[in-house]
Short mmCIF file of C-alpha atoms and ligand atoms in Angstrom, two decimals:
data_model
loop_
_atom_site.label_atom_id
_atom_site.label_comp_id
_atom_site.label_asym_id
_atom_site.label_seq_id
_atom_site.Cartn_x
_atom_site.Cartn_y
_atom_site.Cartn_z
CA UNK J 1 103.07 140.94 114.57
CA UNK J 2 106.69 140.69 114.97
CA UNK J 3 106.18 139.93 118.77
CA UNK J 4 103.91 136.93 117.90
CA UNK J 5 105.37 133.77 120.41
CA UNK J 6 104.27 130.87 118.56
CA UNK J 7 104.28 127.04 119.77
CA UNK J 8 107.47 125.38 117.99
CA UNK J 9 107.06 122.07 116.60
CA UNK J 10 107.28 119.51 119.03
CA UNK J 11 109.08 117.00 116.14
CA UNK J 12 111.57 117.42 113.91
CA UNK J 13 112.49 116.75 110.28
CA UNK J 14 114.00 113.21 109.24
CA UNK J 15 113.02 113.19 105.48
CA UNK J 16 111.85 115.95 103.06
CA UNK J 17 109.64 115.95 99.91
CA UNK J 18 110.42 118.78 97.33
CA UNK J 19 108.19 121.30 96.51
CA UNK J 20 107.02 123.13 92.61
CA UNK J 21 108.08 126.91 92.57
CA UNK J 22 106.07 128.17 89.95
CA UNK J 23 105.90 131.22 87.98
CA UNK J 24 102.55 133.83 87.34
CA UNK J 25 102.25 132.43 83.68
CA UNK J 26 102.52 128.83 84.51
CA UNK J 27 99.69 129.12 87.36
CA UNK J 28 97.78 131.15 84.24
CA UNK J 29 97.84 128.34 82.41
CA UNK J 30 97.57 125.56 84.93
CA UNK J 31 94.10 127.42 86.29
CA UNK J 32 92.35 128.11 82.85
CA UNK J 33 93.19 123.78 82.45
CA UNK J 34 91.72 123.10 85.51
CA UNK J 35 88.50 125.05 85.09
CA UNK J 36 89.30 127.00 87.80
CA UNK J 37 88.57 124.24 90.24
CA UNK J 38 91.80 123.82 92.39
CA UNK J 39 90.61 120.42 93.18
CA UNK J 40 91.52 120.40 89.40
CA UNK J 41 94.81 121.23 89.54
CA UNK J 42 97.97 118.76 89.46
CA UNK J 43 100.35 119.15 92.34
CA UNK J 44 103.52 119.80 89.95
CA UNK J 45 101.32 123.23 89.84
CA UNK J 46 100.85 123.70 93.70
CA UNK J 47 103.64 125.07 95.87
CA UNK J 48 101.72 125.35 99.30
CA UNK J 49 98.87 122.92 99.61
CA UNK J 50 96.16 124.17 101.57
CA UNK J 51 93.23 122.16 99.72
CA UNK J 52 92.30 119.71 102.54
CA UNK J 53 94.06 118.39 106.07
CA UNK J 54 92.39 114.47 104.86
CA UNK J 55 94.90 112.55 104.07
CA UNK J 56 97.66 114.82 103.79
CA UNK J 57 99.05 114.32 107.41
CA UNK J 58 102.95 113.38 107.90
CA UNK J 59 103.09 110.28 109.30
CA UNK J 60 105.62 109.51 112.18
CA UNK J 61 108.50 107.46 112.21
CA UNK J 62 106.76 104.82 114.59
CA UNK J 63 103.49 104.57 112.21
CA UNK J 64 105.92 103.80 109.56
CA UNK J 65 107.56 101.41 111.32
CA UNK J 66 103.98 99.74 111.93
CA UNK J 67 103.33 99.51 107.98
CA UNK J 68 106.25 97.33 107.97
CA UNK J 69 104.19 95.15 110.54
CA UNK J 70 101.16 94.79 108.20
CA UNK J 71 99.26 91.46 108.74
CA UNK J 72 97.71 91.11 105.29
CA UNK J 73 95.81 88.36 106.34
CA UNK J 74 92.49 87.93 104.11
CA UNK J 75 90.64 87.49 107.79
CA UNK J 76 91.49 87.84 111.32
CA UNK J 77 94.53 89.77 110.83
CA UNK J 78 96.60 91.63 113.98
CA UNK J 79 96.51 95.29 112.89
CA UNK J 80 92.54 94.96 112.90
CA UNK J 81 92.79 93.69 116.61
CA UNK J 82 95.48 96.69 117.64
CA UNK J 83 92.68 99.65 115.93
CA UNK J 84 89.79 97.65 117.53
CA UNK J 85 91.60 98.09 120.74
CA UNK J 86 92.81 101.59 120.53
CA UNK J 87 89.19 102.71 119.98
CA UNK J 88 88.06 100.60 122.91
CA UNK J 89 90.55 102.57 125.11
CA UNK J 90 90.58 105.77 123.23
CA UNK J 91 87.00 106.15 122.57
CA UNK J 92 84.80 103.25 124.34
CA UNK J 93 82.99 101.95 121.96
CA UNK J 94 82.73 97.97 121.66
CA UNK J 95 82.07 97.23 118.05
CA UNK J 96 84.51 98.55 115.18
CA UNK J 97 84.15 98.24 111.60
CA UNK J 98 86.97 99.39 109.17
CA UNK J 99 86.15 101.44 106.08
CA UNK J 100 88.24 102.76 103.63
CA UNK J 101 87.55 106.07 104.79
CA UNK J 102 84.81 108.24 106.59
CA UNK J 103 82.28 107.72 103.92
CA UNK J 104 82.08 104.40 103.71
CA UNK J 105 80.88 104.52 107.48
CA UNK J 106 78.45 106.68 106.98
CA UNK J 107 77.37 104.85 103.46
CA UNK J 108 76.89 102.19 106.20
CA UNK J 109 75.09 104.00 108.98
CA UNK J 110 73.05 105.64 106.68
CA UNK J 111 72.35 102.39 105.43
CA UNK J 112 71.10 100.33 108.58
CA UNK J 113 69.31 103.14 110.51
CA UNK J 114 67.91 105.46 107.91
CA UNK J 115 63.97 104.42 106.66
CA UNK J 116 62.12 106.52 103.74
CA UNK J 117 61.03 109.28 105.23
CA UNK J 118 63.44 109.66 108.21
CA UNK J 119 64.98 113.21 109.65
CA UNK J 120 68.22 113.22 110.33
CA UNK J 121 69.33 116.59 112.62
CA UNK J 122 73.16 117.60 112.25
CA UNK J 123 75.11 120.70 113.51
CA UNK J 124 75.57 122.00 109.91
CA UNK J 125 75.62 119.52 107.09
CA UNK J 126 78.67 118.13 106.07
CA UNK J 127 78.90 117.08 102.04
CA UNK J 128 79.25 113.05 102.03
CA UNK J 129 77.38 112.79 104.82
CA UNK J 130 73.99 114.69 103.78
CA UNK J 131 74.26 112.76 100.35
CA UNK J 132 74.19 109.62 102.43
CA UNK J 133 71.47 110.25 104.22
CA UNK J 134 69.55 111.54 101.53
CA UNK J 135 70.39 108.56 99.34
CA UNK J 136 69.05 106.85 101.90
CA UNK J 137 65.21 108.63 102.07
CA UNK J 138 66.23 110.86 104.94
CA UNK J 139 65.68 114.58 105.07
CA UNK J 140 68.20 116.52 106.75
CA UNK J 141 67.96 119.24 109.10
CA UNK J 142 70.23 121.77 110.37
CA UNK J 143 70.04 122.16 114.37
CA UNK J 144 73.14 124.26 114.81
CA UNK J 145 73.19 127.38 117.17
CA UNK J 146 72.47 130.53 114.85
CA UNK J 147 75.87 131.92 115.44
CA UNK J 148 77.42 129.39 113.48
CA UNK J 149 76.16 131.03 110.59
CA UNK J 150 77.42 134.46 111.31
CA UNK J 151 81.20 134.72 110.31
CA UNK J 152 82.49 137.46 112.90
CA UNK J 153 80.59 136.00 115.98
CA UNK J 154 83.18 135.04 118.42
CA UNK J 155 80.96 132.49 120.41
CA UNK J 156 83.62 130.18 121.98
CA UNK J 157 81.73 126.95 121.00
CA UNK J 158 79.93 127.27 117.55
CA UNK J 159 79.62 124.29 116.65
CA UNK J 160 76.42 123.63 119.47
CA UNK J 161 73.37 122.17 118.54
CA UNK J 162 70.14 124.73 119.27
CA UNK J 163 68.43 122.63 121.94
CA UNK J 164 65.39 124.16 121.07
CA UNK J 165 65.79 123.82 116.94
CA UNK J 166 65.87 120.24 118.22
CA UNK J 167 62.96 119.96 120.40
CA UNK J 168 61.09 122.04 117.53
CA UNK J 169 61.91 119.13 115.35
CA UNK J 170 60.92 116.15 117.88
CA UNK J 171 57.34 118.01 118.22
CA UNK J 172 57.39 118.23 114.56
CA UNK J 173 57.84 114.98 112.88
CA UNK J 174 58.00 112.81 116.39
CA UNK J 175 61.09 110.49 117.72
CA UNK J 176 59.79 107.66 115.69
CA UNK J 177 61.27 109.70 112.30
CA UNK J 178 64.22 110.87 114.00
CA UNK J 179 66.56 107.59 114.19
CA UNK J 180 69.45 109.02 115.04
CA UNK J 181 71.45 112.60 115.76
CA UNK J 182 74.34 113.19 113.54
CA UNK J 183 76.63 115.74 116.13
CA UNK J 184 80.00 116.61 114.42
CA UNK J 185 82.72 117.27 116.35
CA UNK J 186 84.25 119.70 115.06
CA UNK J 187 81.88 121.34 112.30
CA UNK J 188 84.09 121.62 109.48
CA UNK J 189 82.10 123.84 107.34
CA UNK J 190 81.14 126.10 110.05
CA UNK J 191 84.58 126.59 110.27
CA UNK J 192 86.11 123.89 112.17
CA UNK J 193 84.14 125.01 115.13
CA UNK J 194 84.21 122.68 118.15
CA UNK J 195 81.05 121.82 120.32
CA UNK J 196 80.96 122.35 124.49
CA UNK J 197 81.01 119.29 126.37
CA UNK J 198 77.86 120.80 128.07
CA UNK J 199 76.10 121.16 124.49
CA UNK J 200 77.14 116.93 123.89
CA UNK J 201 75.85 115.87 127.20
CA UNK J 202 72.02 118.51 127.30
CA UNK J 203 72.25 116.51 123.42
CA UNK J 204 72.44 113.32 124.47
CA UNK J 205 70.25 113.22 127.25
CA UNK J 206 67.53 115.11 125.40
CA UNK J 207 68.03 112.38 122.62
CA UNK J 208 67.57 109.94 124.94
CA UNK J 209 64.76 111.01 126.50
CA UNK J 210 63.11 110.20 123.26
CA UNK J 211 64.83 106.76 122.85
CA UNK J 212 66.43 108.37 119.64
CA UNK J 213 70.67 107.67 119.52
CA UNK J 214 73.37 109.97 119.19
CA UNK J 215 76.00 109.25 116.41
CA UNK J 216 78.74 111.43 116.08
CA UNK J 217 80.90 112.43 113.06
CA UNK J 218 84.18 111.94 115.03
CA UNK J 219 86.27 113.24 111.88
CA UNK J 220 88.43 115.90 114.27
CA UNK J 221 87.08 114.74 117.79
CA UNK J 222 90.93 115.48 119.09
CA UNK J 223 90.95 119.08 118.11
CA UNK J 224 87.12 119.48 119.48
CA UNK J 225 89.18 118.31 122.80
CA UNK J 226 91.81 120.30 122.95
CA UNK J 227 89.46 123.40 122.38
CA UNK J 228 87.56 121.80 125.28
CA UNK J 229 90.74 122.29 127.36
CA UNK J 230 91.39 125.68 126.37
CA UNK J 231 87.82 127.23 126.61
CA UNK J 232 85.80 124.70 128.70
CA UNK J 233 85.71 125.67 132.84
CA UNK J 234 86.53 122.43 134.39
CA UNK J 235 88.65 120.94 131.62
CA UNK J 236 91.89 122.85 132.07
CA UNK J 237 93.72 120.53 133.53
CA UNK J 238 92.00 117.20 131.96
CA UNK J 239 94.12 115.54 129.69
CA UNK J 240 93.13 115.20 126.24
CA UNK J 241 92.57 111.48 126.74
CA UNK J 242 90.25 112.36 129.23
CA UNK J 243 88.22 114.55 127.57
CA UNK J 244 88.21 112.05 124.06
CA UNK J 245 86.90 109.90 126.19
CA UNK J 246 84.53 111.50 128.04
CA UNK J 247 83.52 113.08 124.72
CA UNK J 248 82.04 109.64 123.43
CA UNK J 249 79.92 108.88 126.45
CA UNK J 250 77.77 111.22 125.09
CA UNK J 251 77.25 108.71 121.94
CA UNK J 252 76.03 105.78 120.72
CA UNK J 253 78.32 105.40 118.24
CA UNK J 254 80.17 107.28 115.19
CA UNK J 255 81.30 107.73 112.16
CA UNK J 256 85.39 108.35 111.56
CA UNK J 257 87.68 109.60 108.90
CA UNK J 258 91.21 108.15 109.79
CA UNK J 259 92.45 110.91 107.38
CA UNK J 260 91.80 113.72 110.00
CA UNK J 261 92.67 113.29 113.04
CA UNK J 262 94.01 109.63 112.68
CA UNK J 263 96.81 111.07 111.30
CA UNK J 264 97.05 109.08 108.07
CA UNK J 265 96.73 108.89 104.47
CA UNK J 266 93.48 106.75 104.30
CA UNK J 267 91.50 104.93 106.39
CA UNK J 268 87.95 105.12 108.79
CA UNK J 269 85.61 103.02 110.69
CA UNK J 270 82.21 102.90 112.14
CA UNK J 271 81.97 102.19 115.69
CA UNK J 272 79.27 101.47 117.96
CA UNK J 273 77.86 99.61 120.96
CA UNK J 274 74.79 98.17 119.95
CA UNK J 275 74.95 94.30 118.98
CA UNK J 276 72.40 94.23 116.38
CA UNK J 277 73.48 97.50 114.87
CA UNK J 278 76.83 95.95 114.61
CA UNK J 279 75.56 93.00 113.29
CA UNK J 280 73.83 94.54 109.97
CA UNK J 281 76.82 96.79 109.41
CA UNK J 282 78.91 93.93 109.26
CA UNK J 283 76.38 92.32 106.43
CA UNK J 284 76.37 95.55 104.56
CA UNK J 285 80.47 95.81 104.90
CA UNK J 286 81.07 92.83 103.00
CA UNK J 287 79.10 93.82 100.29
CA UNK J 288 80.82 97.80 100.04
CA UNK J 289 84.55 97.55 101.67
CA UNK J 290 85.56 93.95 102.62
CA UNK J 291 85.88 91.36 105.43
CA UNK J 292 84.41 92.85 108.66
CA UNK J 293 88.20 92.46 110.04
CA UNK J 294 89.66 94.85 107.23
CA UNK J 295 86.69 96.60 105.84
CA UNK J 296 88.31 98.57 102.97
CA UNK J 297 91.86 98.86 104.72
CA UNK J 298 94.72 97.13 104.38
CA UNK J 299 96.63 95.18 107.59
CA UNK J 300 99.38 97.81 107.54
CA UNK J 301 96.92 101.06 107.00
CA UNK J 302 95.11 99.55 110.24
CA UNK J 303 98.02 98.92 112.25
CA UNK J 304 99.20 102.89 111.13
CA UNK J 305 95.36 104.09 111.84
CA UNK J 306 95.56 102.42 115.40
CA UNK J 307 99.24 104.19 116.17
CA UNK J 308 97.85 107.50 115.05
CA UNK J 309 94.70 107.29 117.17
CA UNK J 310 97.19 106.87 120.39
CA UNK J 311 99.57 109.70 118.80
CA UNK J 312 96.17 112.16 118.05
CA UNK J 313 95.62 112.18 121.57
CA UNK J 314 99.21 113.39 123.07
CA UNK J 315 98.36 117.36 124.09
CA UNK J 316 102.11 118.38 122.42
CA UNK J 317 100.46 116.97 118.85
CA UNK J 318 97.65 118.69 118.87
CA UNK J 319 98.29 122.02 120.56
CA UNK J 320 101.08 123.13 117.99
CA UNK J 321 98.47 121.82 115.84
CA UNK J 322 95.65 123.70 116.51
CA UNK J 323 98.65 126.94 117.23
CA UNK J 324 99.50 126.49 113.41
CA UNK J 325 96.06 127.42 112.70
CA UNK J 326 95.58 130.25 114.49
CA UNK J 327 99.23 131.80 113.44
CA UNK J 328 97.65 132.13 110.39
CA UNK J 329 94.26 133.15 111.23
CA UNK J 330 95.78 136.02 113.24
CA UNK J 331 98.09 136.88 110.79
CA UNK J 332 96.00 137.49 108.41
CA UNK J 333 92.95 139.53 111.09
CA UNK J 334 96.42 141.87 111.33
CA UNK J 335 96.58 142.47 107.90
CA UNK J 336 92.55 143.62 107.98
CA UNK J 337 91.51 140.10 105.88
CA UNK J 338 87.84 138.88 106.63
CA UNK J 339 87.95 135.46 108.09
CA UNK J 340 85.68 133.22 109.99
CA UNK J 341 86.17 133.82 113.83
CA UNK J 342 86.90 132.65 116.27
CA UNK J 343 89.92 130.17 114.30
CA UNK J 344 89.03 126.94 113.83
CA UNK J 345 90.60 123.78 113.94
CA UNK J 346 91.84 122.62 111.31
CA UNK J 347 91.45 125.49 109.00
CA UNK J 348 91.65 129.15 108.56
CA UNK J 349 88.03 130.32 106.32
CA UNK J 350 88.02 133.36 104.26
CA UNK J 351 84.82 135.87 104.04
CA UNK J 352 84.54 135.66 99.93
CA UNK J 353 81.55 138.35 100.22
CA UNK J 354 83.18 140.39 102.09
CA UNK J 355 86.25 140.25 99.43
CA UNK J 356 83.89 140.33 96.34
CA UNK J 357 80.23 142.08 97.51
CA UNK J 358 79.91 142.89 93.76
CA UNK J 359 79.90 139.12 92.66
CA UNK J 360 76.06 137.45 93.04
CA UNK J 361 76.51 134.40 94.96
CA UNK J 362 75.47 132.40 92.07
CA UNK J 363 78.16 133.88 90.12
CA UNK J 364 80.26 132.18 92.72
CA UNK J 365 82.42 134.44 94.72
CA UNK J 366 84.09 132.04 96.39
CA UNK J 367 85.01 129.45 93.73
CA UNK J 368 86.80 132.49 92.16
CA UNK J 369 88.99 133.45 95.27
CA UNK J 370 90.29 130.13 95.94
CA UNK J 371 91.40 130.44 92.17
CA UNK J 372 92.84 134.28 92.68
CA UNK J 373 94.59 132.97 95.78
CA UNK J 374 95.77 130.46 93.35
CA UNK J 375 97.12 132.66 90.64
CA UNK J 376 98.64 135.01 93.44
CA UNK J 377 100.89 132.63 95.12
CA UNK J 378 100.34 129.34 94.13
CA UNK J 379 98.81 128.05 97.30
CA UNK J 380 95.70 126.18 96.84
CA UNK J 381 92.84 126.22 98.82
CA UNK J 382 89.29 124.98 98.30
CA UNK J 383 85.89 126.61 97.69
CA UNK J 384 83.18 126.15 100.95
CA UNK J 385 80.32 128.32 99.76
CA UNK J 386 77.53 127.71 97.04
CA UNK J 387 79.45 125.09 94.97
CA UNK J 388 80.06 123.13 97.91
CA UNK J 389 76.72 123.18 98.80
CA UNK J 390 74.77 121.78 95.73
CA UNK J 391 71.56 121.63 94.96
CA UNK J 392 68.34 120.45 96.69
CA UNK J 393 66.32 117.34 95.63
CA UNK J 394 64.30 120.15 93.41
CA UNK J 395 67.13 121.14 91.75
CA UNK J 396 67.76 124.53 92.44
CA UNK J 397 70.79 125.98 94.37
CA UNK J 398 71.25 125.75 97.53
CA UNK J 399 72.34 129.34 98.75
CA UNK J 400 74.91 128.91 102.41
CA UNK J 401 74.66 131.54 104.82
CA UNK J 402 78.45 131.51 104.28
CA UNK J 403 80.34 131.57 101.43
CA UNK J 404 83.98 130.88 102.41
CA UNK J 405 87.19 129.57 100.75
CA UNK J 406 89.15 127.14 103.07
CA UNK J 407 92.95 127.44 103.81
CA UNK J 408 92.96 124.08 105.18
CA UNK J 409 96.73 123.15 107.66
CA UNK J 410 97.48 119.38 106.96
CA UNK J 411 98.90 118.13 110.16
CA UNK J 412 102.84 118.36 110.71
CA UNK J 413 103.48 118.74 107.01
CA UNK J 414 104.21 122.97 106.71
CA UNK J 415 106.30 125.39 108.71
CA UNK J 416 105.79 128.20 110.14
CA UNK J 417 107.41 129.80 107.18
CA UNK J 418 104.94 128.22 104.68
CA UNK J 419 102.13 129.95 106.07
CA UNK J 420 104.10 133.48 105.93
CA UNK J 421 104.24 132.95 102.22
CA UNK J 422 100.12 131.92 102.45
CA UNK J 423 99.31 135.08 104.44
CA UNK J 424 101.52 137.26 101.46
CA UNK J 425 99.24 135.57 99.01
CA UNK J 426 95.49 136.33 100.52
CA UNK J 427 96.98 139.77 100.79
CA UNK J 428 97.60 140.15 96.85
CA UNK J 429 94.71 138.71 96.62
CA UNK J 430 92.84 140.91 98.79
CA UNK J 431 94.69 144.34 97.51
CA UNK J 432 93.18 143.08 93.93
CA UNK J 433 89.72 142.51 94.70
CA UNK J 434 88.08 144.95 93.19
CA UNK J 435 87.98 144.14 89.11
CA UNK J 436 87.34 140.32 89.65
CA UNK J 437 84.70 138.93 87.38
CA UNK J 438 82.11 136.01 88.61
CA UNK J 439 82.20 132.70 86.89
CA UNK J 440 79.63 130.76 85.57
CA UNK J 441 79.09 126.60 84.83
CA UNK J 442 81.12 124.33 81.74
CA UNK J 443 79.90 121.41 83.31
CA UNK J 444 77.89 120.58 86.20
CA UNK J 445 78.21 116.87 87.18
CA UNK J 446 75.00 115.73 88.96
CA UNK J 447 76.04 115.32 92.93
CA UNK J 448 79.00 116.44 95.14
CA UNK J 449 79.59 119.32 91.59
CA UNK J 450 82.72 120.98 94.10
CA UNK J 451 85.00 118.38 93.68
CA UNK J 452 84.76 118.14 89.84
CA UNK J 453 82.84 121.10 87.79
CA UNK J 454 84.49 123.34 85.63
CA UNK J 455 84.11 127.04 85.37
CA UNK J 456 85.22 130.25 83.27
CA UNK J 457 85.05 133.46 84.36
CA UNK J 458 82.17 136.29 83.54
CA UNK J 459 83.04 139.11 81.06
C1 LIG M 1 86.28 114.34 105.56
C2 LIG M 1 85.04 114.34 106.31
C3 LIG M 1 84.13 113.29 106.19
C4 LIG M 1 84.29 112.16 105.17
O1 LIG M 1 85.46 111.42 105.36
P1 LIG M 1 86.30 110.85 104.13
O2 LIG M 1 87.42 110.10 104.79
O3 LIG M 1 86.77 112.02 103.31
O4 LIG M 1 85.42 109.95 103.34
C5 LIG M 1 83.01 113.32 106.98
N1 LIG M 1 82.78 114.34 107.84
C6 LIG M 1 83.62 115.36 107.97
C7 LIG M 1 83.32 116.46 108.94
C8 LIG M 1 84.78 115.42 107.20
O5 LIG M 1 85.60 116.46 107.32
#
């Protein structure tokens, strides 16, 4: 792979944050603590940190200079006016309410548009947003294409919704149950798989056809756009601002984690364009985040938030971005390593069944790679299989199609060089495959187990 010409960064470096070397019998150690759970882990144990992209992004100098700005007014504070506007321009919507982060949208939109009873379609579920939804009395229902769910179809847009899986579902329970369309662009746990702007626009009108609305989960809408560019006939030579914004026509609002592709440490919003929708979110957001002018956000997060919205949408940003990815994703296809194809956006997914087909996927495969990975190099990643997945209202397991583990690329933090020493790690850990043991349960806490269970591993 010598030959490989990769997109250089289009910043450079003006300060640096120290990073833990770390020995074989320290990471020993540090694992067993942890339960082998990386989410478990401290950083002082981490050299590369591959866990997520939220929150983990490298601000730039002129976002920094806009915390200094912060208007920490209890109510009607500047920085709220600057994000409402950049997601009027950016995105189109009229109404914007600031959460804390992406949850605490959809804790509202769940909230105000989700009766007892309700189905709620998505392109794949997503974690905190299927536990919202089902807090809320709705059932969810997975609409993707069926190629999502197959790790070495190379279908350009996986993240689709099946137009028919839809219509299927409209027969089934009728629009009246159906109150809205939760469309993710990208599908993070299909891989950070973007959707066609085709698929969004056959969505929406079919949605509307039925009077039900399309919400999106705009988490990494940027990246979805830039794949639009780069795969989409017609798009080539749209900007990405175009496309963003073209993107959002096809909804009636969405849901946003600032900590993706707002390029900051913490932050979201709800937006939308309906009056009376925006009306009872702003009743429910005083009772969960704050003030409808900060939500859960400080002035100076908002007035980053809004700067990163504008920077997220520059085609330099996100193309080295989405390059980064696939460096390593075809770095590690070279070295024969099973991963989720085509790349994704934000992250590269490895096959865990294909490294471990004599671990049971209850014995969880994947749980246990992230944690070899882990013990081979230090660089943490983060389970996306069975764990992840939970269990239904019954109780029992969920069992994924996939069962991946998720090198995840937080924007403009790593090198080039970082993921060299990444790709050196999967490949100890895939030349060692063969004698790993499963794990099994120390504690299961009730919902969202992934982010805090504890394991030990199978004689
Ligand atoms: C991260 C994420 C969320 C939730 O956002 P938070 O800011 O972590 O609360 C929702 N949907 C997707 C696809 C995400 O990746």
């Amino acid at each position: 792979m010598e030959s490989y010409k990769y997109m250089a960064e289009p910043y450079k470096i003006k300060m640096v944050e120290p990073i833990a070397v770390t020995t074989r019998e320290q990471r020993e150690e540090a694992i067993k603590r942890a339960g082998y759970n990386t989410f478990l882990l401290t950083t002082e144990d981490v050299y590369i940190d591959l866990l997520t992209d939220s929150g983990t992004n490298a601000m730039s100098d002129n976002q920094w200079a806009g915390l200094m700005l912060g208007d920490e007014a209890y109510a009607g504070s500047k920085n709220f006016r600057h994000l409402e506007q950049a997601v009027r321009e950016l995105y189109g919507f009229k109404y914007v309410v600031p959460t804390h982060q992406g949850r605490g949208a959809e804790n509202l939109l769940s909230q105000i548009m989700i009766k007892q009873g309700d189905y709620v379609p998505g392109n794949m579920y997503f974690t905190t947003t299927r536990l919202h939804q089902e807090l809320n009395g709705a059932i969810f229902r997975d609409v993707i294409i069926d190629e999502a769910h197959e790790p070495e179809n190379e279908h350009p847009f996986k993240g689709n919704i099946d137009l028919n899986k839809l219509q299927a579902l409209i027969d089934e329970v009728g629009p009246e149950r159906i109150p809205y369309i939760c469309l993710a662009v990208t599908v993070n746990l299909a891989g950070g798989q973007p959707v066609s702007m085709e698929n969004m626009k056959a969505v929406y009108e079919l949605a509307h056809k039925y009077g039900i609305k399309v919400m999106f989960d705009a988490t990494r809408c940027v990246e979805n756009a830039c794949f639009i560019k780069h795969r989409e006939p017609g798009y080539e030579n749209k900007s990405i601002r175009e496309i963003v914004k073209e993107m959002f026509s096809y909804a009636d609002g969405c849901t946003m984690s600032g900590k993706k592709d707002g390029i900051v440490n913490i932050g979201g919003f709800l937006a939308l364009n309906d009056e009376e929708l925006y009306q009872k979110a702003t009743a429910l957001v005083v009772v969960y985040e704050g003030m409808p002018s900060y939500g859960g956000m400080s002035g100076r997060d908002m007035e980053a938030l809004a700067r990163g919205l504008y920077e997220a949408v520059d085609y330099n940003y996100v193309a080295h971005r989405l390059d980064q990815v696939k460096y390593l994703g075809d770095k590690l296809i070279a070295e024969g390593i099973p991963v989720v194809k085509p790349i994704g956006g934000h992250a590269v997914f490895l096959d865990a069944r294909q490294f471990y087909p004599h671990i049971p996927q209850d014995q969880f495969p994947a749980q246990m790679l992230a944690a070899q990975v882990y013990l081979e190099s230090g660089v943490r990643s983060m389970e996306r299989g069975i764990v992840s997945a939970g269990r239904d209202p019954e109780g029992n397991h969920r069992f994924p199609k996939l069962e991946l583990v998720r090198l995840t690329i937080p924007r403009r933090v790593y090198t080039y060089a970082h993921l060299d020493v990444v790709v050196d790690g999967v490949k100890a850990a895939w030349n060692n495959r063969h004698n790993v043991p499963g794990l099994r349960f120390v504690y299961e806490p009730p919902v969202l187990r992934f982010f805090t269970a504890r394991f030990e591993p199978l004689k």
